[in-house]
Amino acid sequence: MMETENQTATMEGEKRSVANEQKITPFLWFNGNAEEAVNFYSSAIQNCSKLTSIPGPNGTVMSATFQINGQEFIAFNGGSMFSFSPAISFFLPCKTEQEIDGLWDKLSVGGKVFMALDKYPFSEKYGWVEDKFGISWQLMLGEADQKISPSLMFVGKQHGKAEEAIQFYTSIFQNSHIGQIERYGEEDNDPTGTIMYASFTLSGKEFAAMDSAMEHAFGFTPAISLFVKCETQDEIDRFWEKLSADGEKNRCGWLQDKFGVSWQIVPPILGRLLGNPDRAKANRVMDAMLKMDKIIIADLESAFAEDN
């Protein structure tokens, strides 16, 4: 009976969190240039603004939170351990030709073009580009709601698993559902019935997914992870176990699910403690977090409250 009550309380907490803020946030792992990237996006993209930052050593920025059209991102200076991959890109809709042309010109400088900005059967104007920092964007004209959608491409050994992944994710998060699904036909190069394009919603936020049977020199990497904000320990415990099933649990709240997508299961209080002006307290929290696999809120609070 107690377990059922705890599960109910956890689900209600998730519903309140979903209603109040973005539950899942793309987390971008930069090699020392996170602040430069955020400043670039703020100048290049309409409706993009920097929200908060957490200081690093010697006056540097450890992480910065920014927002594009209401979609929150976290940029983190983590070093050279991970590299960005087009396996996760971001649909960035544009209302006018002037907007999409101007944005394309800025994002493509020093970057790489995957699909030229042009007219396609599915869009009057569309292009797929990797910017100079390694983040991939899919620009599309004519989307009135201006939503940013993280897009997952299932390639290599993960090819053909897009539909299974969508069903898996929507079964875990509240306020989630599967939307439009378009499948490859017999006339296409990919296996018939696999996902050409699918939209789905997790905790009220739109995502996209697709399969690609083409040979790609990339796959999912931890350089882009999905950061799940959990207010309670019960939430952390639930997401940690469900998302890591048949996957891999890592340090500091990180995990890889069975499809190779990286997630971070983290309470917002961690960011607040790490950003505290008392750097001795913040450093103790950091030291405690670095020793954890699954994040334990009580241990973070104890480290913060510890006497010098």
Tab-separated table of C-alpha atoms in Angstrom:
chain	number	residue	atom	x	y	z
A	1	MET	CA	0.000	0.000	0.000
A	2	MET	CA	2.814	2.402	0.904
A	3	GLU	CA	4.545	1.707	-2.441
A	4	THR	CA	1.354	2.533	-4.339
A	5	GLU	CA	0.959	5.798	-2.404
A	6	ASN	CA	4.575	6.730	-3.152
A	7	GLN	CA	4.107	6.009	-6.867
A	8	THR	CA	0.953	8.141	-6.916
A	9	ALA	CA	2.754	11.007	-5.189
A	10	THR	CA	5.621	10.715	-7.663
A	11	MET	CA	3.270	10.835	-10.661
A	12	GLU	CA	1.463	13.870	-9.216
A	13	GLY	CA	4.817	15.577	-8.692
A	14	GLU	CA	5.715	14.913	-12.333
A	15	LYS	CA	2.398	16.393	-13.502
A	16	ARG	CA	2.996	19.566	-11.460
A	17	SER	CA	6.542	19.828	-12.795
A	18	VAL	CA	5.358	19.375	-16.391
A	19	ALA	CA	2.761	22.090	-15.917
A	20	ASN	CA	5.275	24.566	-14.470
A	21	GLU	CA	8.436	24.102	-16.520
A	22	GLN	CA	10.196	22.152	-19.215
A	23	LYS	CA	10.770	18.634	-17.948
A	24	ILE	CA	13.330	17.481	-20.541
A	25	THR	CA	16.154	19.800	-21.587
A	26	PRO	CA	18.768	19.139	-24.296
A	27	PHE	CA	22.217	19.220	-22.676
A	28	LEU	CA	25.070	20.190	-25.008
A	29	TRP	CA	28.631	19.148	-24.069
A	30	PHE	CA	31.138	21.701	-25.385
A	31	ASN	CA	34.934	21.640	-25.335
A	32	GLY	CA	35.590	24.960	-23.600
A	33	ASN	CA	33.522	27.146	-25.956
A	34	ALA	CA	30.030	26.881	-24.441
A	35	GLU	CA	29.830	30.593	-23.646
A	36	GLU	CA	30.996	31.515	-27.165
A	37	ALA	CA	28.336	29.214	-28.632
A	38	VAL	CA	25.542	30.653	-26.483
A	39	ASN	CA	26.557	34.196	-27.436
A	40	PHE	CA	26.580	33.167	-31.109
A	41	TYR	CA	23.114	31.617	-30.949
A	42	SER	CA	21.775	34.655	-29.079
A	43	SER	CA	22.965	36.929	-31.884
A	44	ALA	CA	22.108	34.640	-34.822
A	45	ILE	CA	18.703	33.214	-33.883
A	46	GLN	CA	15.545	35.215	-33.309
A	47	ASN	CA	13.904	34.765	-29.905
A	48	CYS	CA	17.107	33.323	-28.426
A	49	SER	CA	18.287	34.568	-25.045
A	50	LYS	CA	20.713	33.544	-22.309
A	51	LEU	CA	18.952	32.786	-19.015
A	52	THR	CA	21.464	31.795	-16.326
A	53	SER	CA	25.049	30.632	-15.917
A	54	ILE	CA	27.130	28.712	-13.372
A	55	PRO	CA	30.691	29.965	-12.864
A	56	GLY	CA	33.706	27.741	-13.398
A	57	PRO	CA	37.311	28.131	-12.209
A	58	ASN	CA	39.333	31.300	-12.854
A	59	GLY	CA	36.423	33.379	-14.067
A	60	THR	CA	35.259	30.882	-16.702
A	61	VAL	CA	31.690	29.693	-17.256
A	62	MET	CA	31.005	26.056	-16.375
A	63	SER	CA	27.512	26.012	-17.871
A	64	ALA	CA	24.906	28.364	-19.310
A	65	THR	CA	21.189	27.947	-19.845
A	66	PHE	CA	19.629	29.564	-22.894
A	67	GLN	CA	16.258	29.507	-24.614
A	68	ILE	CA	15.115	29.505	-28.247
A	69	ASN	CA	11.409	30.093	-28.927
A	70	GLY	CA	10.592	28.796	-25.446
A	71	GLN	CA	12.814	25.690	-25.760
A	72	GLU	CA	15.416	25.570	-23.004
A	73	PHE	CA	18.958	24.286	-23.609
A	74	ILE	CA	21.940	23.761	-21.306
A	75	ALA	CA	25.451	24.402	-22.659
A	76	PHE	CA	28.221	22.817	-20.585
A	77	ASN	CA	31.998	23.064	-20.797
A	78	GLY	CA	32.957	19.440	-20.255
A	79	GLY	CA	36.171	19.059	-22.254
A	80	SER	CA	37.149	16.930	-25.232
A	81	MET	CA	35.691	13.644	-23.985
A	82	PHE	CA	32.644	13.675	-26.301
A	83	SER	CA	31.968	14.989	-29.821
A	84	PHE	CA	28.672	16.170	-31.300
A	85	SER	CA	26.852	13.976	-33.799
A	86	PRO	CA	24.050	14.628	-36.326
A	87	ALA	CA	22.235	11.641	-34.831
A	88	ILE	CA	20.539	14.258	-32.651
A	89	SER	CA	19.615	17.480	-34.431
A	90	PHE	CA	17.108	20.245	-33.807
A	91	PHE	CA	14.189	21.258	-36.024
A	92	LEU	CA	14.162	25.052	-36.091
A	93	PRO	CA	11.016	26.352	-37.856
A	94	CYS	CA	11.008	29.745	-39.574
A	95	LYS	CA	8.013	31.918	-40.411
A	96	THR	CA	9.383	33.800	-43.416
A	97	GLU	CA	11.836	33.275	-46.276
A	98	GLN	CA	13.852	36.227	-45.035
A	99	GLU	CA	14.212	34.567	-41.636
A	100	ILE	CA	15.224	31.147	-42.972
A	101	ASP	CA	17.679	32.616	-45.490
A	102	GLY	CA	19.324	34.828	-42.879
A	103	LEU	CA	19.541	32.031	-40.342
A	104	TRP	CA	20.986	29.623	-42.907
A	105	ASP	CA	23.676	32.131	-43.847
A	106	LYS	CA	24.737	32.511	-40.212
A	107	LEU	CA	24.578	28.855	-39.136
A	108	SER	CA	26.359	27.498	-42.214
A	109	VAL	CA	29.475	29.700	-41.859
A	110	GLY	CA	32.330	27.404	-40.857
A	111	GLY	CA	29.927	24.470	-40.673
A	112	LYS	CA	28.818	21.557	-42.850
A	113	VAL	CA	25.769	21.203	-45.102
A	114	PHE	CA	23.929	17.854	-45.011
A	115	MET	CA	20.945	18.904	-47.151
A	116	ALA	CA	21.072	22.157	-49.121
A	117	LEU	CA	18.545	24.874	-48.411
A	118	ASP	CA	16.026	24.210	-51.177
A	119	LYS	CA	12.505	23.133	-52.055
A	120	TYR	CA	11.623	19.514	-51.226
A	121	PRO	CA	8.453	17.409	-51.557
A	122	PHE	CA	7.812	17.828	-47.827
A	123	SER	CA	8.611	21.556	-47.580
A	124	GLU	CA	8.703	24.714	-49.689
A	125	LYS	CA	12.079	25.455	-48.135
A	126	TYR	CA	14.209	23.194	-45.961
A	127	GLY	CA	17.884	22.669	-45.150
A	128	TRP	CA	19.988	20.604	-42.738
A	129	VAL	CA	23.232	22.149	-41.509
A	130	GLU	CA	25.869	21.554	-38.857
A	131	ASP	CA	27.110	24.833	-37.377
A	132	LYS	CA	30.741	25.701	-36.571
A	133	PHE	CA	30.352	24.292	-33.058
A	134	GLY	CA	29.078	20.917	-34.292
A	135	ILE	CA	25.369	21.296	-33.447
A	136	SER	CA	23.022	20.182	-36.240
A	137	TRP	CA	19.926	22.170	-37.196
A	138	GLN	CA	17.070	21.349	-39.557
A	139	LEU	CA	15.531	24.597	-40.806
A	140	MET	CA	12.035	24.493	-42.250
A	141	LEU	CA	9.788	27.235	-43.613
A	142	GLY	CA	6.113	27.558	-42.774
A	143	GLU	CA	5.735	26.248	-39.237
A	144	ALA	CA	3.477	28.753	-37.509
A	145	ASP	CA	3.849	27.487	-33.929
A	146	GLN	CA	7.640	28.048	-33.850
A	147	LYS	CA	8.395	24.966	-31.722
A	148	ILE	CA	11.894	23.503	-31.480
A	149	SER	CA	11.924	19.711	-31.798
A	150	PRO	CA	14.918	17.530	-30.938
A	151	SER	CA	15.175	14.902	-33.675
A	152	LEU	CA	16.647	11.429	-33.130
A	153	MET	CA	18.076	9.541	-36.125
A	154	PHE	CA	18.431	5.785	-35.685
A	155	VAL	CA	21.335	4.530	-37.809
A	156	GLY	CA	23.788	1.634	-37.847
A	157	LYS	CA	22.968	-1.022	-35.267
A	158	GLN	CA	20.078	1.158	-34.028
A	159	HIS	CA	18.459	1.333	-37.471
A	160	GLY	CA	14.859	0.144	-37.520
A	161	LYS	CA	14.394	0.847	-33.795
A	162	ALA	CA	12.825	4.312	-34.030
A	163	GLU	CA	9.276	3.050	-33.504
A	164	GLU	CA	10.277	0.848	-30.563
A	165	ALA	CA	12.107	3.816	-29.006
A	166	ILE	CA	9.109	6.110	-29.389
A	167	GLN	CA	6.850	3.566	-27.715
A	168	PHE	CA	9.420	3.085	-24.929
A	169	TYR	CA	9.814	6.795	-24.186
A	170	THR	CA	6.097	7.629	-24.281
A	171	SER	CA	5.411	4.782	-21.844
A	172	ILE	CA	7.747	6.359	-19.256
A	173	PHE	CA	6.882	10.069	-19.282
A	174	GLN	CA	3.614	11.668	-18.261
A	175	ASN	CA	1.732	13.912	-20.736
A	176	SER	CA	3.176	11.977	-23.687
A	177	HIS	CA	1.773	10.605	-26.922
A	178	ILE	CA	2.724	9.474	-30.425
A	179	GLY	CA	1.709	11.846	-33.216
A	180	GLN	CA	2.325	11.689	-36.963
A	181	ILE	CA	4.110	8.621	-38.399
A	182	GLU	CA	5.282	8.385	-42.008
A	183	ARG	CA	6.854	5.127	-43.177
A	184	TYR	CA	9.171	4.239	-46.010
A	185	GLY	CA	7.412	2.601	-48.942
A	186	GLU	CA	8.531	0.027	-51.471
A	187	GLU	CA	9.816	2.783	-53.770
A	188	ASP	CA	12.220	4.122	-51.123
A	189	ASN	CA	15.790	3.059	-50.460
A	190	ASP	CA	15.130	2.234	-46.801
A	191	PRO	CA	13.367	-0.960	-45.705
A	192	THR	CA	9.602	-0.753	-46.199
A	193	GLY	CA	7.699	0.074	-43.024
A	194	THR	CA	10.557	1.660	-41.102
A	195	ILE	CA	10.153	5.231	-39.921
A	196	MET	CA	10.754	7.993	-42.452
A	197	TYR	CA	9.519	10.604	-39.974
A	198	ALA	CA	7.588	10.470	-36.718
A	199	SER	CA	6.567	13.107	-34.217
A	200	PHE	CA	5.945	12.371	-30.558
A	201	THR	CA	5.484	14.312	-27.340
A	202	LEU	CA	7.248	13.713	-24.021
A	203	SER	CA	6.056	15.673	-20.988
A	204	GLY	CA	4.361	18.157	-23.291
A	205	LYS	CA	7.417	18.802	-25.508
A	206	GLU	CA	7.636	17.793	-29.164
A	207	PHE	CA	10.296	15.412	-30.477
A	208	ALA	CA	10.928	13.787	-33.846
A	209	ALA	CA	12.482	10.466	-34.852
A	210	MET	CA	13.529	8.736	-38.046
A	211	ASP	CA	15.334	5.634	-39.299
A	212	SER	CA	18.071	5.791	-41.918
A	213	ALA	CA	19.577	2.695	-43.541
A	214	MET	CA	22.284	4.719	-45.267
A	215	GLU	CA	25.856	4.240	-44.095
A	216	HIS	CA	26.661	6.967	-41.588
A	217	ALA	CA	29.932	7.581	-39.783
A	218	PHE	CA	28.089	8.627	-36.634
A	219	GLY	CA	25.615	7.484	-34.023
A	220	PHE	CA	24.281	8.702	-30.684
A	221	THR	CA	26.937	10.145	-28.366
A	222	PRO	CA	26.792	11.627	-24.838
A	223	ALA	CA	27.750	15.030	-26.304
A	224	ILE	CA	24.002	15.644	-26.575
A	225	SER	CA	22.046	14.172	-23.711
A	226	LEU	CA	18.498	14.709	-22.478
A	227	PHE	CA	18.418	16.258	-19.021
A	228	VAL	CA	15.380	15.205	-16.974
A	229	LYS	CA	14.506	17.527	-14.095
A	230	CYS	CA	13.308	15.561	-11.076
A	231	GLU	CA	12.029	17.402	-8.012
A	232	THR	CA	11.938	14.387	-5.698
A	233	GLN	CA	14.054	11.341	-4.953
A	234	ASP	CA	11.138	9.105	-5.947
A	235	GLU	CA	11.168	10.685	-9.416
A	236	ILE	CA	14.920	10.207	-9.718
A	237	ASP	CA	14.638	6.565	-8.678
A	238	ARG	CA	11.841	5.848	-11.174
A	239	PHE	CA	13.410	7.491	-14.241
A	240	TRP	CA	16.855	6.093	-13.371
A	241	GLU	CA	15.598	2.515	-13.353
A	242	LYS	CA	13.162	2.731	-16.273
A	243	LEU	CA	15.373	4.592	-18.749
A	244	SER	CA	18.466	2.498	-17.967
A	245	ALA	CA	16.652	-0.841	-18.434
A	246	ASP	CA	18.836	-2.957	-20.763
A	247	GLY	CA	21.093	0.074	-21.105
A	248	GLU	CA	24.004	1.341	-19.035
A	249	LYS	CA	24.167	3.324	-15.781
A	250	ASN	CA	27.018	5.809	-15.513
A	251	ARG	CA	28.389	8.354	-13.056
A	252	CYS	CA	26.850	11.619	-11.848
A	253	GLY	CA	23.267	10.867	-12.863
A	254	TRP	CA	24.137	9.898	-16.453
A	255	LEU	CA	22.828	6.824	-18.235
A	256	GLN	CA	22.525	5.417	-21.737
A	257	ASP	CA	19.258	3.767	-22.657
A	258	LYS	CA	19.034	0.558	-24.683
A	259	PHE	CA	19.063	2.569	-27.929
A	260	GLY	CA	22.279	4.426	-27.077
A	261	VAL	CA	20.633	7.776	-26.255
A	262	SER	CA	22.158	9.512	-23.221
A	263	TRP	CA	20.055	10.920	-20.381
A	264	GLN	CA	20.794	12.789	-17.176
A	265	ILE	CA	18.454	12.238	-14.233
A	266	VAL	CA	19.069	15.297	-12.092
A	267	PRO	CA	17.199	17.420	-9.517
A	268	PRO	CA	17.098	21.204	-10.107
A	269	ILE	CA	18.438	21.687	-6.588
A	270	LEU	CA	21.838	20.476	-7.859
A	271	GLY	CA	22.168	23.495	-10.145
A	272	ARG	CA	21.054	25.841	-7.374
A	273	LEU	CA	23.624	24.426	-4.953
A	274	LEU	CA	26.434	24.468	-7.524
A	275	GLY	CA	25.603	28.067	-8.380
A	276	ASN	CA	25.656	29.263	-4.771
A	277	PRO	CA	27.938	32.291	-4.201
A	278	ASP	CA	29.623	30.451	-1.330
A	279	ARG	CA	32.119	28.564	-3.498
A	280	ALA	CA	33.298	26.367	-0.617
A	281	LYS	CA	29.774	25.011	-0.207
A	282	ALA	CA	29.326	24.674	-3.971
A	283	ASN	CA	32.627	22.810	-4.279
A	284	ARG	CA	31.601	20.362	-1.557
A	285	VAL	CA	28.410	19.651	-3.490
A	286	MET	CA	30.440	19.093	-6.649
A	287	ASP	CA	32.763	16.680	-4.840
A	288	ALA	CA	29.770	14.751	-3.459
A	289	MET	CA	28.083	14.577	-6.874
A	290	LEU	CA	31.244	13.279	-8.558
A	291	LYS	CA	31.199	10.261	-6.243
A	292	MET	CA	27.607	9.319	-7.139
A	293	ASP	CA	26.070	7.177	-9.855
A	294	LYS	CA	22.380	7.851	-9.233
A	295	ILE	CA	21.937	11.296	-7.687
A	296	ILE	CA	20.911	11.269	-4.021
A	297	ILE	CA	19.340	14.583	-3.021
A	298	ALA	CA	19.864	14.120	0.736
A	299	ASP	CA	23.603	13.579	0.243
A	300	LEU	CA	23.884	16.770	-1.831
A	301	GLU	CA	22.105	18.737	0.879
A	302	SER	CA	24.324	17.227	3.564
A	303	ALA	CA	27.468	18.206	1.663
A	304	PHE	CA	26.171	21.759	1.263
A	305	ALA	CA	25.295	22.103	4.968
A	306	GLU	CA	28.554	20.574	6.203
A	307	ASP	CA	30.647	22.818	8.475
A	308	ASN	CA	33.946	24.107	7.074
